[in-house]
PDB file of C-alpha atoms in Angstrom:
ATOM      1  CA  MET A  22      -9.144   6.011  21.954  1.00 41.00           C
ATOM      2  CA  ASN A  23     -12.002   3.655  22.803  1.00 42.00           C
ATOM      3  CA  SER A  24     -15.166   5.798  22.703  1.00 41.00           C
ATOM      4  CA  ARG A  25     -17.196   2.915  24.207  1.00 45.00           C
ATOM      5  CA  ALA A  26     -15.720   3.923  27.557  1.00 44.00           C
ATOM      6  CA  LEU A  27     -17.873   7.037  27.459  1.00 45.00           C
ATOM      7  CA  GLN A  28     -21.068   4.974  27.533  1.00 48.00           C
ATOM      8  CA  GLU A  29     -20.406   2.925  30.633  1.00 63.00           C
ATOM      9  CA  THR A  30     -21.197   3.261  34.341  1.00 65.00           C
ATOM     10  CA  ALA A  31     -17.556   4.080  35.135  1.00 79.00           C
ATOM     11  CA  LEU A  32     -18.553   7.677  34.437  1.00 82.00           C
ATOM     12  CA  ARG A  33     -20.646   7.694  37.589  1.00 83.00           C
ATOM     13  CA  TYR A  34     -17.614   6.791  39.677  1.00 85.00           C
ATOM     14  CA  PHE A  35     -15.520   9.320  37.783  1.00 87.00           C
ATOM     15  CA  LEU A  36     -18.003  12.127  38.503  1.00 88.00           C
ATOM     16  CA  ALA A  37     -18.146  11.188  42.172  1.00 88.00           C
ATOM     17  CA  VAL A  38     -14.366  11.583  42.436  1.00 89.00           C
ATOM     18  CA  VAL A  39     -14.547  14.941  40.625  1.00 89.00           C
ATOM     19  CA  LYS A  40     -17.234  16.165  43.006  1.00 87.00           C
ATOM     20  CA  ASN A  41     -15.711  14.873  46.245  1.00 88.00           C
ATOM     21  CA  GLY A  42     -12.050  15.457  45.462  1.00 89.00           C
ATOM     22  CA  SER A  43     -10.773  11.994  46.354  1.00 89.00           C
ATOM     23  CA  ILE A  44     -11.441   8.307  45.813  1.00 88.00           C
ATOM     24  CA  SER A  45     -11.948   7.722  49.536  1.00 87.00           C
ATOM     25  CA  GLU A  46     -14.659  10.404  49.789  1.00 88.00           C
ATOM     26  CA  ALA A  47     -16.343   9.119  46.624  1.00 88.00           C
ATOM     27  CA  SER A  48     -16.272   5.624  48.122  1.00 87.00           C
ATOM     28  CA  LEU A  49     -18.153   6.837  51.193  1.00 87.00           C
ATOM     29  CA  LYS A  50     -20.746   8.718  49.140  1.00 83.00           C
ATOM     30  CA  LEU A  51     -21.386   5.842  46.719  1.00 83.00           C
ATOM     31  CA  ASN A  52     -21.010   3.053  49.295  1.00 83.00           C
ATOM     32  CA  VAL A  53     -18.632   1.350  46.843  1.00 82.00           C
ATOM     33  CA  ALA A  54     -15.184  -0.041  47.642  1.00 84.00           C
ATOM     34  CA  ALA A  55     -12.399   2.446  46.978  1.00 87.00           C
ATOM     35  CA  SER A  56     -10.480  -0.220  45.066  1.00 86.00           C
ATOM     36  CA  ALA A  57     -13.391  -0.653  42.652  1.00 85.00           C
ATOM     37  CA  ILE A  58     -13.547   3.094  42.002  1.00 87.00           C
ATOM     38  CA  SER A  59      -9.779   3.243  41.541  1.00 88.00           C
ATOM     39  CA  ARG A  60      -9.925   0.422  38.977  1.00 86.00           C
ATOM     40  CA  GLN A  61     -12.658   2.149  37.010  1.00 85.00           C
ATOM     41  CA  ILE A  62     -10.736   5.457  36.943  1.00 86.00           C
ATOM     42  CA  ALA A  63      -7.590   3.632  35.799  1.00 87.00           C
ATOM     43  CA  ARG A  64      -9.613   1.858  33.105  1.00 85.00           C
ATOM     44  CA  LEU A  65     -11.044   5.138  31.832  1.00 86.00           C
ATOM     45  CA  GLU A  66      -7.583   6.679  31.670  1.00 87.00           C
ATOM     46  CA  THR A  67      -6.229   3.633  29.799  1.00 86.00           C
ATOM     47  CA  GLU A  68      -9.070   3.444  27.288  1.00 83.00           C
ATOM     48  CA  LEU A  69      -9.076   7.191  26.662  1.00 86.00           C
ATOM     49  CA  ASP A  70      -5.268   7.244  26.634  1.00 86.00           C
ATOM     50  CA  THR A  71      -5.059  10.330  28.834  1.00 88.00           C
ATOM     51  CA  GLN A  72      -4.639  11.357  32.451  1.00 90.00           C
ATOM     52  CA  LEU A  73      -7.955  12.475  33.937  1.00 89.00           C
ATOM     53  CA  PHE A  74      -6.717  13.650  37.341  1.00 90.00           C
ATOM     54  CA  GLU A  75      -3.772  15.404  38.871  1.00 88.00           C
ATOM     55  CA  ARG A  76      -2.920  13.460  42.037  1.00 82.00           C
ATOM     56  CA  ARG A  77      -2.080  15.859  44.856  1.00 82.00           C
ATOM     57  CA  ALA A  78      -1.335  15.491  48.560  1.00 75.00           C
ATOM     58  CA  ARG A  79      -4.795  16.766  49.514  1.00 78.00           C
ATOM     59  CA  GLY A  80      -6.761  14.890  46.893  1.00 82.00           C
ATOM     60  CA  MET A  81      -7.436  14.661  43.184  1.00 90.00           C
ATOM     61  CA  VAL A  82      -8.111  17.563  40.803  1.00 90.00           C
ATOM     62  CA  PRO A  83      -9.420  17.018  37.245  1.00 89.00           C
ATOM     63  CA  SER A  84      -6.904  17.634  34.469  1.00 91.00           C
ATOM     64  CA  ALA A  85      -7.925  19.594  31.374  1.00 90.00           C
ATOM     65  CA  ALA A  86      -9.067  16.310  29.821  1.00 89.00           C
ATOM     66  CA  GLY A  87     -10.872  15.440  33.054  1.00 87.00           C
ATOM     67  CA  GLU A  88     -12.784  18.730  32.994  1.00 89.00           C
ATOM     68  CA  LEU A  89     -13.930  18.012  29.421  1.00 87.00           C
ATOM     69  CA  LEU A  90     -15.027  14.499  30.354  1.00 87.00           C
ATOM     70  CA  ALA A  91     -16.840  15.751  33.466  1.00 86.00           C
ATOM     71  CA  ALA A  92     -18.804  18.290  31.407  1.00 84.00           C
ATOM     72  CA  HIS A  93     -19.719  15.533  28.918  1.00 81.00           C
ATOM     73  CA  ALA A  94     -20.763  13.127  31.669  1.00 81.00           C
ATOM     74  CA  ARG A  95     -22.955  15.700  33.412  1.00 81.00           C
ATOM     75  CA  ARG A  96     -24.731  16.503  30.152  1.00 79.00           C
ATOM     76  CA  MET A  97     -25.299  12.790  29.523  1.00 77.00           C
ATOM     77  CA  GLN A  98     -26.942  12.464  32.944  1.00 75.00           C
ATOM     78  CA  LEU A  99     -29.127  15.515  32.376  1.00 76.00           C
ATOM     79  CA  GLU A 100     -30.136  14.326  28.914  1.00 73.00           C
ATOM     80  CA  THR A 101     -31.115  10.924  30.326  1.00 71.00           C
ATOM     81  CA  ASP A 102     -33.304  12.660  32.912  1.00 71.00           C
ATOM     82  CA  ARG A 103     -34.889  14.800  30.195  1.00 68.00           C
ATOM     83  CA  ILE A 104     -35.690  11.826  27.966  1.00 68.00           C
ATOM     84  CA  ALA A 105     -37.292   9.998  30.902  1.00 66.00           C
ATOM     85  CA  SER A 106     -39.408  13.073  31.582  1.00 65.00           C
ATOM     86  CA  GLU A 107     -40.472  13.334  27.933  1.00 63.00           C
ATOM     87  CA  ILE A 108     -41.421   9.630  27.845  1.00 58.00           C
ATOM     88  CA  GLN A 109     -43.622  10.184  30.887  1.00 60.00           C
ATOM     89  CA  ALA A 110     -45.259  13.122  29.107  1.00 57.00           C
ATOM     90  CA  LEU A 111     -46.000  10.916  26.073  1.00 48.00           C
ATOM     91  CA  GLN A 112     -47.739   8.486  28.407  1.00 48.00           C
ATOM     92  CA  GLY A 113     -49.992  11.282  29.598  1.00 44.00           C
ATOM     93  CA  LEU A 114     -48.350  11.572  33.026  1.00 39.00           C
ATOM     94  CA  GLU A 115     -48.242  15.146  34.278  1.00 65.00           C
ATOM     95  CA  ARG A 116     -45.315  14.489  36.515  1.00 72.00           C
ATOM     96  CA  GLY A 117     -41.827  15.850  36.917  1.00 80.00           C
ATOM     97  CA  THR A 118     -39.400  17.393  39.371  1.00 86.00           C
ATOM     98  CA  VAL A 119     -37.852  20.831  38.982  1.00 92.00           C
ATOM     99  CA  ARG A 120     -34.608  21.347  40.905  1.00 94.00           C
ATOM    100  CA  LEU A 121     -33.771  24.936  41.831  1.00 96.00           C
ATOM    101  CA  ALA A 122     -31.059  26.811  43.657  1.00 96.00           C
ATOM    102  CA  SER A 123     -31.275  30.430  44.724  1.00 95.00           C
ATOM    103  CA  SER A 124     -29.633  32.923  47.004  1.00 90.00           C
ATOM    104  CA  GLU A 125     -31.544  33.478  50.222  1.00 88.00           C
ATOM    105  CA  GLY A 126     -33.432  36.649  49.374  1.00 87.00           C
ATOM    106  CA  PHE A 127     -35.383  34.966  46.566  1.00 92.00           C
ATOM    107  CA  ALA A 128     -36.217  31.912  48.695  1.00 92.00           C
ATOM    108  CA  VAL A 129     -38.307  33.793  51.257  1.00 87.00           C
ATOM    109  CA  ASP A 130     -41.191  35.100  49.129  1.00 87.00           C
ATOM    110  CA  PHE A 131     -40.521  35.208  45.401  1.00 92.00           C
ATOM    111  CA  ILE A 132     -39.832  31.542  44.609  1.00 95.00           C
ATOM    112  CA  PRO A 133     -42.499  30.097  46.970  1.00 94.00           C
ATOM    113  CA  LEU A 134     -45.047  32.440  45.354  1.00 92.00           C
ATOM    114  CA  ALA A 135     -43.896  31.405  41.860  1.00 94.00           C
ATOM    115  CA  ILE A 136     -44.171  27.699  42.737  1.00 95.00           C
ATOM    116  CA  ALA A 137     -47.621  28.103  44.310  1.00 94.00           C
ATOM    117  CA  ARG A 138     -48.956  29.870  41.220  1.00 92.00           C
ATOM    118  CA  PHE A 139     -47.365  27.366  38.831  1.00 91.00           C
ATOM    119  CA  ARG A 140     -48.838  24.380  40.678  1.00 89.00           C
ATOM    120  CA  ARG A 141     -52.359  25.775  40.372  1.00 88.00           C
ATOM    121  CA  ARG A 142     -52.090  24.768  36.714  1.00 85.00           C
ATOM    122  CA  TYR A 143     -49.608  21.863  36.911  1.00 84.00           C
ATOM    123  CA  GLN A 144     -50.409  20.043  40.140  1.00 85.00           C
ATOM    124  CA  GLY A 145     -48.279  17.008  39.327  1.00 84.00           C
ATOM    125  CA  ILE A 146     -44.994  18.948  39.253  1.00 87.00           C
ATOM    126  CA  GLN A 147     -42.760  18.771  42.324  1.00 90.00           C
ATOM    127  CA  PHE A 148     -39.998  21.187  43.316  1.00 94.00           C
ATOM    128  CA  ARG A 149     -36.715  20.951  45.217  1.00 95.00           C
ATOM    129  CA  LEU A 150     -35.124  24.220  46.304  1.00 96.00           C
ATOM    130  CA  SER A 151     -31.655  24.614  47.794  1.00 95.00           C
ATOM    131  CA  VAL A 152     -30.450  27.952  49.189  1.00 94.00           C
ATOM    132  CA  SER A 153     -26.821  28.919  48.648  1.00 90.00           C
ATOM    133  CA  SER A 154     -24.471  31.838  48.126  1.00 88.00           C
ATOM    134  CA  PRO A 155     -24.640  33.445  44.636  1.00 88.00           C
ATOM    135  CA  ALA A 156     -21.417  31.757  43.493  1.00 88.00           C
ATOM    136  CA  GLU A 157     -22.606  28.380  44.798  1.00 92.00           C
ATOM    137  CA  VAL A 158     -25.918  28.730  42.941  1.00 94.00           C
ATOM    138  CA  THR A 159     -24.047  29.215  39.665  1.00 94.00           C
ATOM    139  CA  ARG A 160     -21.719  26.297  40.405  1.00 92.00           C
ATOM    140  CA  ARG A 161     -24.676  23.984  41.031  1.00 92.00           C
ATOM    141  CA  VAL A 162     -26.237  24.962  37.710  1.00 94.00           C
ATOM    142  CA  ARG A 163     -22.929  24.493  35.872  1.00 91.00           C
ATOM    143  CA  GLU A 164     -22.343  21.046  37.387  1.00 87.00           C
ATOM    144  CA  GLY A 165     -25.881  19.828  36.780  1.00 87.00           C
ATOM    145  CA  GLU A 166     -26.880  19.545  40.440  1.00 89.00           C
ATOM    146  CA  VAL A 167     -29.904  21.776  39.780  1.00 93.00           C
ATOM    147  CA  ASP A 168     -31.878  22.731  36.665  1.00 93.00           C
ATOM    148  CA  ILE A 169     -32.445  26.416  37.411  1.00 96.00           C
ATOM    149  CA  GLY A 170     -30.565  29.054  39.367  1.00 96.00           C
ATOM    150  CA  LEU A 171     -31.886  32.423  40.498  1.00 96.00           C
ATOM    151  CA  THR A 172     -29.175  34.618  41.912  1.00 93.00           C
ATOM    152  CA  PHE A 173     -27.328  37.924  41.839  1.00 88.00           C
ATOM    153  CA  SER A 174     -24.449  38.304  39.427  1.00 84.00           C
ATOM    154  CA  LEU A 175     -21.738  40.905  38.913  1.00 75.00           C
ATOM    155  CA  ALA A 176     -20.118  39.402  35.786  1.00 80.00           C
ATOM    156  CA  PRO A 177     -20.806  36.778  33.061  1.00 83.00           C
ATOM    157  CA  GLU A 178     -20.161  33.126  33.961  1.00 88.00           C
ATOM    158  CA  ARG A 179     -18.851  30.362  31.681  1.00 86.00           C
ATOM    159  CA  ASP A 180     -21.187  27.534  30.606  1.00 88.00           C
ATOM    160  CA  ILE A 181     -24.211  29.455  31.883  1.00 93.00           C
ATOM    161  CA  GLN A 182     -27.263  30.341  29.794  1.00 93.00           C
ATOM    162  CA  VAL A 183     -28.869  33.513  31.148  1.00 94.00           C
ATOM    163  CA  GLU A 184     -32.602  33.095  30.570  1.00 95.00           C
ATOM    164  CA  SER A 185     -33.465  36.497  32.025  1.00 93.00           C
ATOM    165  CA  ARG A 186     -31.331  39.296  33.400  1.00 92.00           C
ATOM    166  CA  GLN A 187     -32.365  42.566  34.971  1.00 89.00           C
ATOM    167  CA  ARG A 188     -30.588  45.290  36.844  1.00 88.00           C
ATOM    168  CA  SER A 189     -31.254  45.297  40.575  1.00 88.00           C
ATOM    169  CA  ARG A 190     -30.780  48.642  42.250  1.00 90.00           C
ATOM    170  CA  ILE A 191     -30.184  48.301  45.984  1.00 94.00           C
ATOM    171  CA  GLN A 192     -33.006  49.786  48.051  1.00 95.00           C
ATOM    172  CA  ALA A 193     -33.124  51.122  51.577  1.00 97.00           C
ATOM    173  CA  LEU A 194     -35.782  49.279  53.599  1.00 97.00           C
ATOM    174  CA  MET A 195     -37.505  50.897  56.550  1.00 96.00           C
ATOM    175  CA  ALA A 196     -40.711  51.075  58.566  1.00 96.00           C
ATOM    176  CA  HIS A 197     -43.519  53.377  57.467  1.00 95.00           C
ATOM    177  CA  ASP A 198     -42.798  55.874  60.265  1.00 95.00           C
ATOM    178  CA  HIS A 199     -39.080  56.220  59.468  1.00 96.00           C
ATOM    179  CA  PRO A 200     -37.938  59.828  58.754  1.00 96.00           C
ATOM    180  CA  LEU A 201     -36.834  58.854  55.211  1.00 97.00           C
ATOM    181  CA  ALA A 202     -39.898  56.788  54.341  1.00 95.00           C
ATOM    182  CA  GLY A 203     -41.586  59.508  52.295  1.00 92.00           C
ATOM    183  CA  ARG A 204     -38.670  60.106  49.905  1.00 95.00           C
ATOM    184  CA  ARG A 205     -38.610  58.900  46.285  1.00 93.00           C
ATOM    185  CA  GLY A 206     -34.875  58.282  46.485  1.00 95.00           C
ATOM    186  CA  VAL A 207     -31.969  58.721  48.893  1.00 97.00           C
ATOM    187  CA  LYS A 208     -28.210  59.119  48.815  1.00 97.00           C
ATOM    188  CA  LEU A 209     -25.872  57.042  50.944  1.00 97.00           C
ATOM    189  CA  SER A 210     -24.848  60.171  52.818  1.00 96.00           C
ATOM    190  CA  GLN A 211     -28.474  60.644  53.895  1.00 97.00           C
ATOM    191  CA  LEU A 212     -28.459  57.193  55.498  1.00 97.00           C
ATOM    192  CA  GLN A 213     -25.482  57.950  57.736  1.00 94.00           C
ATOM    193  CA  PRO A 214     -27.361  59.480  60.695  1.00 95.00           C
ATOM    194  CA  HIS A 215     -29.640  56.426  60.991  1.00 97.00           C
ATOM    195  CA  PRO A 216     -29.026  52.932  62.427  1.00 97.00           C
ATOM    196  CA  ILE A 217     -28.294  50.462  59.642  1.00 97.00           C
ATOM    197  CA  ALA A 218     -28.311  46.646  59.446  1.00 97.00           C
ATOM    198  CA  LEU A 219     -25.955  45.029  56.937  1.00 97.00           C
ATOM    199  CA  PRO A 220     -25.129  41.560  55.586  1.00 94.00           C
ATOM    200  CA  PRO A 221     -21.560  40.219  55.977  1.00 93.00           C
ATOM    201  CA  PRO A 222     -18.716  41.386  53.683  1.00 91.00           C
ATOM    202  CA  GLU A 223     -18.746  38.283  51.433  1.00 86.00           C
ATOM    203  CA  THR A 224     -22.183  39.096  49.971  1.00 88.00           C
ATOM    204  CA  THR A 225     -22.526  40.939  46.657  1.00 87.00           C
ATOM    205  CA  LEU A 226     -24.795  43.534  48.261  1.00 92.00           C
ATOM    206  CA  ARG A 227     -22.285  44.364  50.990  1.00 93.00           C
ATOM    207  CA  GLN A 228     -19.432  44.466  48.505  1.00 92.00           C
ATOM    208  CA  LEU A 229     -21.209  47.054  46.347  1.00 92.00           C
ATOM    209  CA  PHE A 230     -22.218  49.038  49.422  1.00 95.00           C
ATOM    210  CA  ASP A 231     -18.639  49.093  50.737  1.00 95.00           C
ATOM    211  CA  ILE A 232     -17.197  50.094  47.357  1.00 95.00           C
ATOM    212  CA  CYS A 233     -19.638  52.981  46.931  1.00 95.00           C
ATOM    213  CA  CYS A 234     -19.055  54.173  50.503  1.00 96.00           C
ATOM    214  CA  SER A 235     -15.285  53.991  50.045  1.00 95.00           C
ATOM    215  CA  GLN A 236     -15.462  56.116  46.901  1.00 95.00           C
ATOM    216  CA  GLN A 237     -17.231  58.840  48.909  1.00 95.00           C
ATOM    217  CA  ASN A 238     -15.212  58.424  52.118  1.00 95.00           C
ATOM    218  CA  LEU A 239     -18.372  57.434  53.978  1.00 95.00           C
ATOM    219  CA  ILE A 240     -18.063  55.286  57.099  1.00 94.00           C
ATOM    220  CA  PHE A 241     -20.982  53.244  58.418  1.00 96.00           C
ATOM    221  CA  GLU A 242     -21.120  51.181  61.591  1.00 94.00           C
ATOM    222  CA  SER A 243     -23.600  48.343  61.295  1.00 96.00           C
ATOM    223  CA  VAL A 244     -25.754  48.052  64.415  1.00 97.00           C
ATOM    224  CA  PHE A 245     -26.905  44.584  63.310  1.00 97.00           C
ATOM    225  CA  THR A 246     -24.981  42.229  61.022  1.00 96.00           C
ATOM    226  CA  SER A 247     -26.339  38.861  59.903  1.00 95.00           C
ATOM    227  CA  ASN A 248     -25.996  36.383  57.060  1.00 91.00           C
ATOM    228  CA  TYR A 249     -29.744  35.746  57.375  1.00 91.00           C
ATOM    229  CA  THR A 250     -31.494  38.239  55.095  1.00 90.00           C
ATOM    230  CA  GLU A 251     -34.890  37.695  56.663  1.00 90.00           C
ATOM    231  CA  ALA A 252     -33.618  38.846  60.055  1.00 94.00           C
ATOM    232  CA  LEU A 253     -32.276  42.089  58.576  1.00 95.00           C
ATOM    233  CA  VAL A 254     -35.507  42.804  56.692  1.00 94.00           C
ATOM    234  CA  ASN A 255     -37.631  42.148  59.769  1.00 94.00           C
ATOM    235  CA  PHE A 256     -35.344  44.408  61.820  1.00 96.00           C
ATOM    236  CA  ALA A 257     -36.141  47.264  59.433  1.00 96.00           C
ATOM    237  CA  MET A 258     -39.819  46.393  59.197  1.00 93.00           C
ATOM    238  CA  LEU A 259     -40.132  46.453  62.998  1.00 94.00           C
ATOM    239  CA  GLY A 260     -38.605  49.926  63.247  1.00 95.00           C
ATOM    240  CA  GLY A 261     -35.061  49.047  64.294  1.00 96.00           C
ATOM    241  CA  GLY A 262     -33.386  50.955  61.488  1.00 96.00           C
ATOM    242  CA  ILE A 263     -32.546  50.627  57.790  1.00 97.00           C
ATOM    243  CA  ALA A 264     -31.753  47.409  55.911  1.00 97.00           C
ATOM    244  CA  LEU A 265     -30.787  46.900  52.262  1.00 96.00           C
ATOM    245  CA  ALA A 266     -32.218  44.621  49.564  1.00 93.00           C
ATOM    246  CA  GLY A 267     -33.076  44.327  45.895  1.00 89.00           C
ATOM    247  CA  GLU A 268     -36.689  44.882  44.813  1.00 86.00           C
ATOM    248  CA  ILE A 269     -37.538  41.332  43.677  1.00 87.00           C
ATOM    249  CA  SER A 270     -36.539  39.716  46.948  1.00 85.00           C
ATOM    250  CA  ILE A 271     -38.936  41.887  48.991  1.00 87.00           C
ATOM    251  CA  ARG A 272     -41.613  42.498  46.330  1.00 85.00           C
ATOM    252  CA  HIS A 273     -44.317  40.458  48.069  1.00 83.00           C
ATOM    253  CA  ARG A 274     -43.917  42.336  51.348  1.00 85.00           C
ATOM    254  CA  LEU A 275     -44.059  45.651  49.511  1.00 84.00           C
ATOM    255  CA  LEU A 276     -47.339  44.588  47.918  1.00 80.00           C
ATOM    256  CA  GLN A 277     -48.655  43.777  51.386  1.00 83.00           C
ATOM    257  CA  ASP A 278     -47.572  47.255  52.514  1.00 85.00           C
ATOM    258  CA  ARG A 279     -45.477  45.785  55.331  1.00 85.00           C
ATOM    259  CA  LEU A 280     -42.491  48.109  54.819  1.00 92.00           C
ATOM    260  CA  VAL A 281     -41.139  50.915  52.636  1.00 95.00           C
ATOM    261  CA  ALA A 282     -38.361  50.572  50.045  1.00 95.00           C
ATOM    262  CA  VAL A 283     -36.557  53.707  48.869  1.00 96.00           C
ATOM    263  CA  PRO A 284     -34.081  53.415  45.944  1.00 95.00           C
ATOM    264  CA  ILE A 285     -30.484  54.420  46.708  1.00 96.00           C
ATOM    265  CA  ARG A 286     -29.480  56.744  43.865  1.00 95.00           C
ATOM    266  CA  ASP A 287     -25.691  56.705  44.173  1.00 94.00           C
ATOM    267  CA  THR A 288     -23.742  55.542  41.120  1.00 92.00           C
ATOM    268  CA  GLY A 289     -22.790  51.891  41.490  1.00 91.00           C
ATOM    269  CA  MET A 290     -25.692  50.861  43.704  1.00 93.00           C
ATOM    270  CA  ASP A 291     -27.351  49.350  40.616  1.00 90.00           C
ATOM    271  CA  ALA A 292     -24.332  47.317  39.452  1.00 88.00           C
ATOM    272  CA  ARG A 293     -25.830  43.973  40.489  1.00 87.00           C
ATOM    273  CA  HIS A 294     -28.054  41.979  38.148  1.00 90.00           C
ATOM    274  CA  VAL A 295     -30.633  39.330  38.958  1.00 92.00           C
ATOM    275  CA  GLU A 296     -30.031  36.358  36.694  1.00 94.00           C
ATOM    276  CA  LEU A 297     -32.214  33.376  35.895  1.00 96.00           C
ATOM    277  CA  GLN A 298     -29.643  30.741  34.943  1.00 96.00           C
ATOM    278  CA  THR A 299     -29.650  27.342  33.244  1.00 95.00           C
ATOM    279  CA  LEU A 300     -26.835  25.207  31.858  1.00 92.00           C
ATOM    280  CA  ALA A 301     -25.700  26.388  28.414  1.00 89.00           C
ATOM    281  CA  ASN A 302     -26.478  24.160  25.406  1.00 85.00           C
ATOM    282  CA  ARG A 303     -28.853  21.968  27.372  1.00 84.00           C
ATOM    283  CA  THR A 304     -32.350  20.976  26.264  1.00 83.00           C
ATOM    284  CA  LEU A 305     -34.553  21.386  29.309  1.00 85.00           C
ATOM    285  CA  PRO A 306     -37.264  18.877  30.321  1.00 83.00           C
ATOM    286  CA  ALA A 307     -40.764  20.116  29.530  1.00 82.00           C
ATOM    287  CA  ALA A 308     -41.700  20.903  33.138  1.00 85.00           C
ATOM    288  CA  THR A 309     -38.435  22.767  33.753  1.00 89.00           C
ATOM    289  CA  GLY A 310     -38.764  24.778  30.555  1.00 88.00           C
ATOM    290  CA  ALA A 311     -42.323  25.753  31.432  1.00 88.00           C
ATOM    291  CA  PHE A 312     -41.270  26.889  34.901  1.00 92.00           C
ATOM    292  CA  VAL A 313     -38.384  28.929  33.438  1.00 94.00           C
ATOM    293  CA  GLU A 314     -40.905  30.796  31.280  1.00 92.00           C
ATOM    294  CA  HIS A 315     -43.154  31.252  34.309  1.00 92.00           C
ATOM    295  CA  LEU A 316     -40.291  32.747  36.337  1.00 94.00           C
ATOM    296  CA  LYS A 317     -39.285  35.021  33.457  1.00 92.00           C
ATOM    297  CA  GLY A 318     -42.809  36.367  33.295  1.00 91.00           C
ATOM    298  CA  MET A 319     -42.920  37.081  37.007  1.00 90.00           C
ATOM    299  CA  MET A 320     -39.472  38.724  37.011  1.00 88.00           C
ATOM    300  CA  GLU A 321     -40.269  40.969  34.066  1.00 82.00           C
ATOM    301  CA  ALA A 322     -43.759  41.900  35.270  1.00 75.00           C
ATOM    302  CA  GLY A 323     -42.375  43.916  38.186  1.00 62.00           C
ATOM    303  CA  GLY A 324     -45.446  43.139  40.231  1.00 47.00           C
ATOM    304  CA  PRO A 325     -47.774  40.364  41.455  1.00 41.00           C
TER     305      PRO A 325
END
């Protein structure tokens, strides 16, 4: 095997094919001729003496060897970015970019507040936030598309370093004048007589809610369903009924006394965890590492 192949730009073409699923799609993304990409892939396979892709009718899927090479190539890219960042720091440049992904609930208040507070001290640091489903957040961290992920998790994920993890009991959100607003806790059965707004079935929150209701033979009819969390929260805040959320995602609005959150006490309604994720076995750039610690502090403080 010729290990020099692992140091060359062919890896960039290889990763593009892995990400896009075909040479033609990678060609469009890179603005490089498909024939050139095909030659580089063939060269890698020859020099490494292994097949990197399984060719299928609908595209190309990495083989076991291809998955190993992709993980290596992503780490090489991330390490190059880190070294560049550290060199800038040695030159006295307080610059850097932190790339984040989060599920929607954290993107409304929690992360913007965290960034605003962080930049009061480090004004040269820039941020890029993408909002995705929980599974997509984890995938982006694993594949090196972002540096940090903040999301809900139901089970451990491979190649993911969990920087902070805390249980997130689902809470019932409502206006101050709602009949249940004065309670310290509620059961799902107590929510039944009241209008409720729910996210779609593919969300972790809805999945836990449906499982717990099924175990108790409880049937709810959502009066308002949306994949936009902010719409559901505002519906509850404006007196339309009850919505559901974890505490961190609506913490800022609770501090502003804009709505009431009552914990749902049923077993299983605390099965989700909020996870702060980075790629396992990766040395983070200085700015990213500092922001991870900043987020950990805010998550664990349980307040402003």
